[in-house]
Coordinates of C-alpha atoms in Angstrom, one line a residue:
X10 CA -129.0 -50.3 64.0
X11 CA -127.2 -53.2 64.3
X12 CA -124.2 -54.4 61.8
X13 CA -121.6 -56.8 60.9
X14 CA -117.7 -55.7 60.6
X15 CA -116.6 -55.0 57.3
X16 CA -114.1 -53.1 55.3
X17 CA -113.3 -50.4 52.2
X18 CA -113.9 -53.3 49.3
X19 CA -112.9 -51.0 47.1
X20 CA -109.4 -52.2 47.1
X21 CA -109.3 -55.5 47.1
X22 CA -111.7 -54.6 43.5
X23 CA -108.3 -52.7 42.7
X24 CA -105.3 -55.2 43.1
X25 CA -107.4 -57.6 41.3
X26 CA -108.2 -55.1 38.0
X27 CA -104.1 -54.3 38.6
X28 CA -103.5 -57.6 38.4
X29 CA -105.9 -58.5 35.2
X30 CA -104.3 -55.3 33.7
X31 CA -101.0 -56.7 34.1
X32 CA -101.8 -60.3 32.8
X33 CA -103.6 -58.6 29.5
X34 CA -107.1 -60.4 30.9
X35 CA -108.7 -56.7 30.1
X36 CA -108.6 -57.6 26.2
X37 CA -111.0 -60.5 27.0
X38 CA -113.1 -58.1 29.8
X39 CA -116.1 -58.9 27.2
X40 CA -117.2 -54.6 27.2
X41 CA -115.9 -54.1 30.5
X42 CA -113.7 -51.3 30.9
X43 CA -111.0 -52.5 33.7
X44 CA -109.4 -49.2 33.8
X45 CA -112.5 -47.7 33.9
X46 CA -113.2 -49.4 37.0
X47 CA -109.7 -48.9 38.7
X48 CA -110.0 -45.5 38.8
X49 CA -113.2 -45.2 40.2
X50 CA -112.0 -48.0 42.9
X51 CA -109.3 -45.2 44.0
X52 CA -112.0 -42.4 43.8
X53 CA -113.7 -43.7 46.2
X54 CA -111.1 -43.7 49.3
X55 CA -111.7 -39.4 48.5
X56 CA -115.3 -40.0 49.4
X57 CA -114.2 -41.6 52.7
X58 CA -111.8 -39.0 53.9
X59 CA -112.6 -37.1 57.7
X60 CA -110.3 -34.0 58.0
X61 CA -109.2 -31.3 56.2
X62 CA -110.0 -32.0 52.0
X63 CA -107.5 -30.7 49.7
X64 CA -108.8 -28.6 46.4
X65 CA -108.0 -31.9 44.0
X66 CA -110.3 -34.1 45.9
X67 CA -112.0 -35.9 43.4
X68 CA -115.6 -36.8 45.2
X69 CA -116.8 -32.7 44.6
X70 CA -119.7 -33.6 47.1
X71 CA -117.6 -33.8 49.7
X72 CA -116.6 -31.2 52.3
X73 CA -114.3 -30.9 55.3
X74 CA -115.6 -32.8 58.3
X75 CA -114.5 -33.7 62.1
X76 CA -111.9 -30.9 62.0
X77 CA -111.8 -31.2 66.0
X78 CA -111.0 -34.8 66.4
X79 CA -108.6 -35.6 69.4
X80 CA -109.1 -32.1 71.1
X81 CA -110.6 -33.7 74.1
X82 CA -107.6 -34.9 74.7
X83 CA -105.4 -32.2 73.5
X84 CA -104.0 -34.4 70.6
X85 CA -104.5 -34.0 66.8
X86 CA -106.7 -36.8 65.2
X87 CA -108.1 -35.5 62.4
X88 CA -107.7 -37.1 59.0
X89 CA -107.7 -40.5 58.1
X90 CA -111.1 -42.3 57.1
X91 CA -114.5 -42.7 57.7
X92 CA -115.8 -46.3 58.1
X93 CA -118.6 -47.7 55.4
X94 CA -121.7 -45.8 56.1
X95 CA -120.9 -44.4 59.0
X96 CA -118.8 -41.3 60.2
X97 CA -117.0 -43.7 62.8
X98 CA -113.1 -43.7 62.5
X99 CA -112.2 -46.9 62.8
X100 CA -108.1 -47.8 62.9
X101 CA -108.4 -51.2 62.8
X102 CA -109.7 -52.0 59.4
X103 CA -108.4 -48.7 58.3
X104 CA -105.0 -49.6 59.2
X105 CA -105.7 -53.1 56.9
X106 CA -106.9 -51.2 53.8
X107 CA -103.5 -49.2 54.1
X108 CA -101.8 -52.2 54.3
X109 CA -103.2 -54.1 51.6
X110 CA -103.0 -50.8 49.3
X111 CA -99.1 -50.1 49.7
X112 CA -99.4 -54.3 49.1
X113 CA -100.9 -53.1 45.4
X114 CA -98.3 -50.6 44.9
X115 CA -95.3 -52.9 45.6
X116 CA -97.0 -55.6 43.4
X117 CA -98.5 -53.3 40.7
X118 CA -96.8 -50.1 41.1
X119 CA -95.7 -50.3 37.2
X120 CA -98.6 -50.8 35.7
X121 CA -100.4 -47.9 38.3
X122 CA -97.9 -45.9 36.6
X123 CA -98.7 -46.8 33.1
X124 CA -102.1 -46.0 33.8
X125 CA -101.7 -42.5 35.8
X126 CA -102.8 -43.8 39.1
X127 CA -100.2 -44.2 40.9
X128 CA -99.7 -41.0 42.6
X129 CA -103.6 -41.6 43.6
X130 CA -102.8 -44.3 45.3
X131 CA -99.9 -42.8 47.5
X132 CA -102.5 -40.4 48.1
X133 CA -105.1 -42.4 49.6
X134 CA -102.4 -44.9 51.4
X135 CA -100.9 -41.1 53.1
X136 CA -104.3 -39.8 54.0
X137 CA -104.2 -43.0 56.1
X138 CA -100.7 -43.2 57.5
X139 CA -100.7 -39.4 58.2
X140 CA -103.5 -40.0 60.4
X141 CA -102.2 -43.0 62.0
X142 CA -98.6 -41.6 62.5
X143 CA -100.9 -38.7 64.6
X144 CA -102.1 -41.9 66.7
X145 CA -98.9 -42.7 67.2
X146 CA -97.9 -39.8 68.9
X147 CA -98.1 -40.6 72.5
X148 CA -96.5 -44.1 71.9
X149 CA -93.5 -43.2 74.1
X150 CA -96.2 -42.5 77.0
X151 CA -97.8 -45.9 76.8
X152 CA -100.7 -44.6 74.7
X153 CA -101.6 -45.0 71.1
X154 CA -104.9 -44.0 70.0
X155 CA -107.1 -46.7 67.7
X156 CA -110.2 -44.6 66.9
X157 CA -112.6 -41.8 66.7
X158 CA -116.5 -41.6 67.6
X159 CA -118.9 -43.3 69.8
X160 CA -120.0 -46.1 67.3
X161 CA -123.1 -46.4 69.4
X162 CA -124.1 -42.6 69.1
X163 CA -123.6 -42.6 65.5
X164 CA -125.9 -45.9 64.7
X165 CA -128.6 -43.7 66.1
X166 CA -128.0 -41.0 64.3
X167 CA -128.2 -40.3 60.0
X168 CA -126.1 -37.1 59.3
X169 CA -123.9 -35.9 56.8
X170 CA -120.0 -36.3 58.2
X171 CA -119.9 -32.7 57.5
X172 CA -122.3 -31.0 60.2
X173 CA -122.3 -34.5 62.5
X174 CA -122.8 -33.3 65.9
X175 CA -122.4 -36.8 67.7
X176 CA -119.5 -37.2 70.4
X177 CA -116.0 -37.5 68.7
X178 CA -114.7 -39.5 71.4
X179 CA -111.1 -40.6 70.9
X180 CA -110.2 -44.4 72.2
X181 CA -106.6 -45.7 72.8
X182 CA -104.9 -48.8 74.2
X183 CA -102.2 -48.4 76.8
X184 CA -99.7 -51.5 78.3
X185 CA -102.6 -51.8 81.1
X186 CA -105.4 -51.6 78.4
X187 CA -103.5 -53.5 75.6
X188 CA -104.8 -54.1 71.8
X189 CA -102.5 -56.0 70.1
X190 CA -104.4 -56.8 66.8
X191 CA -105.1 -53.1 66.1
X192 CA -101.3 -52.0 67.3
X193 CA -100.1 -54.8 65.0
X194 CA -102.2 -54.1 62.2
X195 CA -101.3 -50.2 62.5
X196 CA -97.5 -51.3 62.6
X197 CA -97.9 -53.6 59.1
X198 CA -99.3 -50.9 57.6
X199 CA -96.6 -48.2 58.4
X200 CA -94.4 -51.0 57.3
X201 CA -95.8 -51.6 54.1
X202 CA -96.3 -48.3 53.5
X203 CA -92.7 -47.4 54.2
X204 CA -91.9 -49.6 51.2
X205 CA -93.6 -47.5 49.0
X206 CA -92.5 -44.0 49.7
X207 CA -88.8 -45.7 49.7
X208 CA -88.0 -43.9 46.7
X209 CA -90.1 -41.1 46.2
X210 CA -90.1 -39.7 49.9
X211 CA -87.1 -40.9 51.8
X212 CA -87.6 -39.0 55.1
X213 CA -91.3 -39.8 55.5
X214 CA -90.5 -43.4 54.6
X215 CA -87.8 -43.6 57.5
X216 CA -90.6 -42.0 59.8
X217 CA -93.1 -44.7 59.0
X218 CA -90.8 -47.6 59.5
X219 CA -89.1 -46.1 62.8
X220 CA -93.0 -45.5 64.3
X221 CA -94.1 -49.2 62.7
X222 CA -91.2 -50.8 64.8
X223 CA -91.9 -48.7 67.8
X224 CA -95.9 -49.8 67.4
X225 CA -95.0 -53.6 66.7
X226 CA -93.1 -53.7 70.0
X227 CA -95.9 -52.3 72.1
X228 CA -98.2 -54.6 70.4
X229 CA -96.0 -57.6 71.3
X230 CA -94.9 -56.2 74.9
X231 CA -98.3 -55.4 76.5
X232 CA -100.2 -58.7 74.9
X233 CA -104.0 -58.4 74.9
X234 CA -107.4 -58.0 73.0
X235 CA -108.7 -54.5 72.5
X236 CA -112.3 -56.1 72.5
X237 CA -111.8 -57.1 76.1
X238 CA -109.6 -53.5 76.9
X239 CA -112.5 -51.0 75.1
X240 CA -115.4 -53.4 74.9
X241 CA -118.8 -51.6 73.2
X242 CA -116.3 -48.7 71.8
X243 CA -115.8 -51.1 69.0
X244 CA -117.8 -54.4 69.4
X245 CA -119.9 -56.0 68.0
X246 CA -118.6 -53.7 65.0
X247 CA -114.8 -55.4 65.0
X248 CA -114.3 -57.2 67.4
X249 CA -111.2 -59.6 66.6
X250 CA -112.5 -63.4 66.5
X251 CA -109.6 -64.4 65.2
X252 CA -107.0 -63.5 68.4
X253 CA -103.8 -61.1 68.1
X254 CA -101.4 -63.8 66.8
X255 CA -102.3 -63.5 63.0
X256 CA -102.1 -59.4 63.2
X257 CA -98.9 -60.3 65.3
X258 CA -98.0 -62.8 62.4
X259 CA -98.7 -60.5 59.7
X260 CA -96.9 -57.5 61.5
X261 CA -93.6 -59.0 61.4
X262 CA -93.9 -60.3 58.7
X263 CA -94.2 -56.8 56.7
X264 CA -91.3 -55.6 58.9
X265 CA -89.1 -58.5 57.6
X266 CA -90.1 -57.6 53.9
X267 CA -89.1 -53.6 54.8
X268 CA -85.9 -54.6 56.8
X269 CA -84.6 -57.9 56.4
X270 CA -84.1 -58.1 59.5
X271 CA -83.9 -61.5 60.5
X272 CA -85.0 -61.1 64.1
X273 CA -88.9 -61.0 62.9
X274 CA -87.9 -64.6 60.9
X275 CA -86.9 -65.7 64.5
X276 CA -90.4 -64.1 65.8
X277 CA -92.7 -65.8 62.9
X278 CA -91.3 -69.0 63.1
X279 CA -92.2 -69.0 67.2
X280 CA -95.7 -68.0 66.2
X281 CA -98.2 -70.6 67.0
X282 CA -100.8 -71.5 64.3
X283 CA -104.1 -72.8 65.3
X284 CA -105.6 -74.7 62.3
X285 CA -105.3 -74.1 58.4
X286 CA -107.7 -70.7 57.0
X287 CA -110.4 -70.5 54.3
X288 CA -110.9 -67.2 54.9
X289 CA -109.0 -63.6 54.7
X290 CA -110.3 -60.3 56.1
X291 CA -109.9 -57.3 58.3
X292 CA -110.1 -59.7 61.0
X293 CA -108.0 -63.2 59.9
X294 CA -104.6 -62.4 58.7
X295 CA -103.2 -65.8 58.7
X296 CA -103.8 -66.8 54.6
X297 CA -102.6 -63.0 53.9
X298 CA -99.3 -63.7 55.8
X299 CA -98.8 -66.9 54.6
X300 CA -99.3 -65.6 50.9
X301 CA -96.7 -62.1 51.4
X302 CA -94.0 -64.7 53.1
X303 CA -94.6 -67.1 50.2
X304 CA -93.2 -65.1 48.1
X305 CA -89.7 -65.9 49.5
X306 CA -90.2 -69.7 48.8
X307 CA -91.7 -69.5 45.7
X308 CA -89.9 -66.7 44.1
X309 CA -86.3 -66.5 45.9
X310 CA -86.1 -70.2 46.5
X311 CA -85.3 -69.5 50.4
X312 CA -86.5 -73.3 52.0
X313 CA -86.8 -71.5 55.5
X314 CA -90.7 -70.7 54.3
X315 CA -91.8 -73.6 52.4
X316 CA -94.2 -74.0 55.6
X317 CA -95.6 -70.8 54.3
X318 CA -95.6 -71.7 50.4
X319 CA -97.7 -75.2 52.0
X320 CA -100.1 -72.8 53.8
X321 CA -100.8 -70.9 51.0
X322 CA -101.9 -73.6 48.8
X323 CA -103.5 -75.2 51.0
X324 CA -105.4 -71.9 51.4
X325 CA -105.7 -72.0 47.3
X326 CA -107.3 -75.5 47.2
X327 CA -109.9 -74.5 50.0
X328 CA -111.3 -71.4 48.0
X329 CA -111.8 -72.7 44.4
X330 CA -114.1 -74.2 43.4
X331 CA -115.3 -78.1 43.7
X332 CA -114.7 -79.2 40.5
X333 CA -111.0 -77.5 40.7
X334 CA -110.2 -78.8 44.3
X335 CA -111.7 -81.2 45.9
X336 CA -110.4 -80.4 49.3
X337 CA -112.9 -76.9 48.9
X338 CA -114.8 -75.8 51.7
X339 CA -116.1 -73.2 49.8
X340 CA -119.8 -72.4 48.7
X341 CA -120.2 -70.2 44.8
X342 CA -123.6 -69.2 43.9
X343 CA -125.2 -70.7 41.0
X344 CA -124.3 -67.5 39.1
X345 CA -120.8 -68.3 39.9
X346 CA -119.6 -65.8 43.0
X347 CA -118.0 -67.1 46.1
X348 CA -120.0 -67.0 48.9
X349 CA -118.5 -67.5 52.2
X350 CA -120.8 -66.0 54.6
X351 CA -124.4 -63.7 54.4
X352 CA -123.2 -60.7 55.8
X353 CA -121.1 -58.3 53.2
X354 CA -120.2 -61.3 51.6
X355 CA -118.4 -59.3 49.0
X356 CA -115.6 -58.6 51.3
X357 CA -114.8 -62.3 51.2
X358 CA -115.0 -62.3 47.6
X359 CA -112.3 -59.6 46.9
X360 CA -110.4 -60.5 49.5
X361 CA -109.8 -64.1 48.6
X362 CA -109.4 -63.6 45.1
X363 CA -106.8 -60.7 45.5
X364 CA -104.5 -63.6 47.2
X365 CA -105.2 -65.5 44.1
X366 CA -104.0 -63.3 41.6
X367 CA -101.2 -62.6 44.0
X368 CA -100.2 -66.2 44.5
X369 CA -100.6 -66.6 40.3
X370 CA -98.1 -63.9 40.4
X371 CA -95.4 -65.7 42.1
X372 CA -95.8 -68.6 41.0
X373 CA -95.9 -66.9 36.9
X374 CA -92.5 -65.8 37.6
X375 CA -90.8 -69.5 38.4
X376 CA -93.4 -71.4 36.1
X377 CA -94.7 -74.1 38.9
X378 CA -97.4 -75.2 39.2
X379 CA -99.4 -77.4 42.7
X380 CA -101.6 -79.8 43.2
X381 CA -105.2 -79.5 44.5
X382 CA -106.0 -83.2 45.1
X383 CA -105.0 -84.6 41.4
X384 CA -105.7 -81.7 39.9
X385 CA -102.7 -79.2 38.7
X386 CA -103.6 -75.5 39.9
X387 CA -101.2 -73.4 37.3
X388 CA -101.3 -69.4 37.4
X389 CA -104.1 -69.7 34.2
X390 CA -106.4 -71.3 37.0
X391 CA -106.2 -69.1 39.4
X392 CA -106.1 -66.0 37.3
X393 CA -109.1 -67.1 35.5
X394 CA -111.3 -67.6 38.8
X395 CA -110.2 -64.4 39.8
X396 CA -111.7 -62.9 36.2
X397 CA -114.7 -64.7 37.0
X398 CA -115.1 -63.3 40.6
X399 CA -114.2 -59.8 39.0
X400 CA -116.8 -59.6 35.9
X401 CA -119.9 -60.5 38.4
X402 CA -118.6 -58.3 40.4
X403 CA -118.7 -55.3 37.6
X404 CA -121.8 -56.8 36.0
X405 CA -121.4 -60.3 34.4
X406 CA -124.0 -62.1 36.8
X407 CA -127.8 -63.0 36.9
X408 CA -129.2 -59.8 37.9
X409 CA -126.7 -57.8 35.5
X410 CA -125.9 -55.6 38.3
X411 CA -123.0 -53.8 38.7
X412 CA -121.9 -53.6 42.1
X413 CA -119.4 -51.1 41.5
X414 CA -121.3 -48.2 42.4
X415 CA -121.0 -45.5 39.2
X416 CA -119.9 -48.3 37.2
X417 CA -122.0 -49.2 34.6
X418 CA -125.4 -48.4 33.8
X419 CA -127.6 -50.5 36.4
X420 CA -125.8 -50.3 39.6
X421 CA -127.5 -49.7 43.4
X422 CA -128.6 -46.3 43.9
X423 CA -129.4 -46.4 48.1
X424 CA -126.4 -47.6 48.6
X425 CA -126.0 -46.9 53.0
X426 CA -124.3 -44.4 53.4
X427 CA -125.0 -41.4 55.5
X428 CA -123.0 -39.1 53.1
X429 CA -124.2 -40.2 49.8
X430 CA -128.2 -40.6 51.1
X431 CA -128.3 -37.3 52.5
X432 CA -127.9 -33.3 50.4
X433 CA -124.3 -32.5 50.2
X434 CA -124.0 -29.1 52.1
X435 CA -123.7 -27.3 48.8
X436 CA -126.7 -28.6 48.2
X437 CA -128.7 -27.9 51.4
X438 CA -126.4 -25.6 53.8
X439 CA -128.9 -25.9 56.3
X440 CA -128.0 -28.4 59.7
X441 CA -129.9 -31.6 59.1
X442 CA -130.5 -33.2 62.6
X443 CA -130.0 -36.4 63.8
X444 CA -133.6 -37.8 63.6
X445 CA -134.3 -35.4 60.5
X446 CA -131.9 -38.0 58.0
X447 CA -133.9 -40.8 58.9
X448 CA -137.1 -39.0 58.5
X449 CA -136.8 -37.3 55.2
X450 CA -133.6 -39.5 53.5
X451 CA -133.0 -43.0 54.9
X452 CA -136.6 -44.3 55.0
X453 CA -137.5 -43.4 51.8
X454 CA -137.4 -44.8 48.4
X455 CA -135.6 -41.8 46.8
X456 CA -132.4 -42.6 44.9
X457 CA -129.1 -41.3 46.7
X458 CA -128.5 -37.6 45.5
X459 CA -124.9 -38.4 45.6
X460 CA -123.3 -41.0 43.7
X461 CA -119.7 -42.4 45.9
X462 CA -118.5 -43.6 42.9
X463 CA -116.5 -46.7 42.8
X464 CA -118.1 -48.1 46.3
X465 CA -118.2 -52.3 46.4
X466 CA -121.4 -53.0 48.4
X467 CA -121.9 -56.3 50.2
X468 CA -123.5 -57.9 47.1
X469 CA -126.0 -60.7 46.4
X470 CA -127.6 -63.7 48.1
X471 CA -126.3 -67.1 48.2
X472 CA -129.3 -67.4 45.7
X473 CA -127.7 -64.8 43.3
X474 CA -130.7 -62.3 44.8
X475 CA -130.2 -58.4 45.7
X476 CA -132.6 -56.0 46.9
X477 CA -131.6 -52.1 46.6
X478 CA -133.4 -50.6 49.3
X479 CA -131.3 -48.4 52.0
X480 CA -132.4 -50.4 55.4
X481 CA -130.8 -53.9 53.8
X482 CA -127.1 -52.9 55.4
X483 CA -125.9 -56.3 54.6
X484 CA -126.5 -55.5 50.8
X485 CA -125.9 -52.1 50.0
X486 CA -123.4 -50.9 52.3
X487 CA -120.0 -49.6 51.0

């Protein structure tokens, strides 16, 4: 079963309800519930966990899973989370969702608060760091570890993550075998992360910027993609198209925003940049970074990165619309989502307009304003497209589909998923095999018995069209 790369939608869906929250947009939600759907967003990071699950965990289908990862090589690796469907750990886009979390807890942490949700979200952005700290472990040996699970093995296999029985193999990078996108990545988020347990846990905020620092060095010392250094272990699944100097990029760039330290200016400014982004995933970093060191242009007035305000409008005016920038390169369907490319589109959709709302958040707090062509872009406009993006998302659209799973009252229900398709083990205690899930649970019609509720799934055609049938991956997976 082949698949595109993707990532934990989810919470992109949460900074931009945060950020509609904040700017009072949830009065005019027309019957959507925006704190409705924030919570679930966060509820479903407990429905991805591997490891040990505490009693409050959330996602009651759930059980502990992969409780042995690492031991072939006599290191812990258990915790952190599963990817999408599958029951494949891996750090690369996990290390991004951590990242761009702790990025909604610096923005947004207030109104989290207000709302009761912040302490979920430290929890879901420590299940992840925990887990990548473990990676971290054998740093001073030349080795950090980027994932657990033979992708390959798993993709032939439909089982619950609780009685899996394919190989848990561990993968790592090393100064011979280097992977600088995945060590940078793993470093931003320790940094960013580090930011956010400033205050409320001192010690293991000094521990997560001390590792991100040691990480960020080994990614920039030993230079090198870890598609070419473990090959099939994680392409075609994410492979980095983008090369290492965006994570690299991005990397210092959270360090500089958790230490001031002006050595990673010196770094970002030597970075090479190879043409101007439409895009911003797991994968491309660039319009994230340029966005985060924005902020100190826009906001703090520091002319050292007005390169980076220009990139970040220019970035803006790419995204929106036609008839709000004529420099656009970007395709909306005619019921209104942006539709960047057929497989998961969604991810581009949240993504995207996350750095919208963030951008209209800077730019709110000096009152400026830019120009897309003649047209002024203020932080209404971009705020407004980001409401637009978010109410198809939750249901405003032409099939009236919520694709929030649990959110709603018509949302998919196959989502693919191995854990939500298949009888939780309270359920059915008995081993399901390999072959048995596809047998009896993925080629079927039936409805999935378990609801992960607050999953994103790819989303619609170009055309507006979605078919909820388990076997259309690029659709309905998480």
């Amino acid at each position: 079963m082949g698949r595109a790369p993707q990532e934990m939608f989810p919470i992109f869906i949460l900074l931009l309800l945060l950020s509609l929250l904040e700017s009072g947009a949830a009065a005019a939600g027309g019957g959507l519930d925006y704190h409705e759907a924030l919570n679930k967003a966060i509820i479903f990071f407990e429905g991805q966990r591997s490891g040990n699950l505490p009693s409050s965990n959330r996602v009651t289908w759930r059980r502990d899973s992969a409780l042995s990862d690492g031991s072939f090589q006599h290191v812990d690796l258990v915790g952190g989370y599963y990817d999408a469907g599958d029951n494949v750990k891996f750090n690369f886009p996990m290390s991004y969702t951590a990242t761009m979390l702790s990025w909604s807890v610096l923005e947004y942490g207030r109104k989290m608060k207000s709302l009761s949700e912040l302490e979920n979200a430290r929890d879901a952005i420590r299940w992840a760091t925990d887990y990548l700290l473990k990676c971290a472990v054998h740093l001073s040996a030349g080795r950090l570890y980027v994932g657990v699970g033979d992708p390959g093995q798993d993709h032939l296999c439909w089982e619950r993550p609780e009685d899996m029985d394919t190989p848990r193999t561990p993968y790592w990078v090393t100064s011979h075998t280097p992977g600088s996108e995945v060590a940078a990545e793993t470093a931003a988020a320790m940094a960013a992360a580090s930011l956010v347990f400033r205050r409320s846990d001192p010690a293991y905020s000094s521990r997560l910027l001390k590792t991100a620092k040691q990480v960020f060095r080994f990614a920039n010392s030993y230079r090198g993609s870890y598609g070419d250094s473990l090959q099939s272990a994680v392409c075609p699944y994410y492979c980095s198209y983008s090369g290492y100097q965006d994570e690299l990029l991005w990397g210092a760039a959270w360090l500089l925003r958790a230490t001031n330290d002006l050595r990673y200016l010196k770094f970002i400014k030597k970075i090479k940049v190879n043409g101007l982004p439409d895009l911003f995933s797991w994968d491309n970093k660039y319009a994230g970074a340029y966005v985060l060191l924005s902020k100190w242009a826009v906001v703090k007035k520091d002319g050292r990165f007005n390169a980076y305000k220009e990139g970040a409008e220019h970035f803006m005016c790419a995204v929106l619309p036609k008839h709000l920038s004529p420099a656009s390169t970007t395709t909306y369907t005619p019921g209104g989502l942006m539709y960047k490319l057929p497989e998961y589109n969604m991810q581009y959709v949240t993504s995207i307009t996350f750095l919208m709302t963030t951008y209209a958040k800077y730019i709110a707090s000096t009152k400026t304003l830019f120009y897309c062509g003649d047209n002024s872009i203020t932080r209404h406009t971009l705020r407004s497209q980001a409401k637009t993006q978010v109410d198809y998302i939750l249901g405003k659209n032409p099939k009236r589909m919520s694709y929030m799973v649990g959110f709603g009252e018509y949302f998919p229900r196959r989502i693919h998923h191995r854990g939500s398709s298949l009888p939780s083990t309270a359920a059915n205690p008995s081993h399901l095999s390999c072959n048995y899930g596809f047998e009896y649970f993925y080629h079927t019609s039936k409805s999935n018995p378990n609801i992960l509720t607050g999953a994103i799934v790819g989303g619609p055609t170009i055309r507006d069209e979605f078919i909820d049938d388990r076997m259309n991956y690029n659709q309905l997976e998480p």
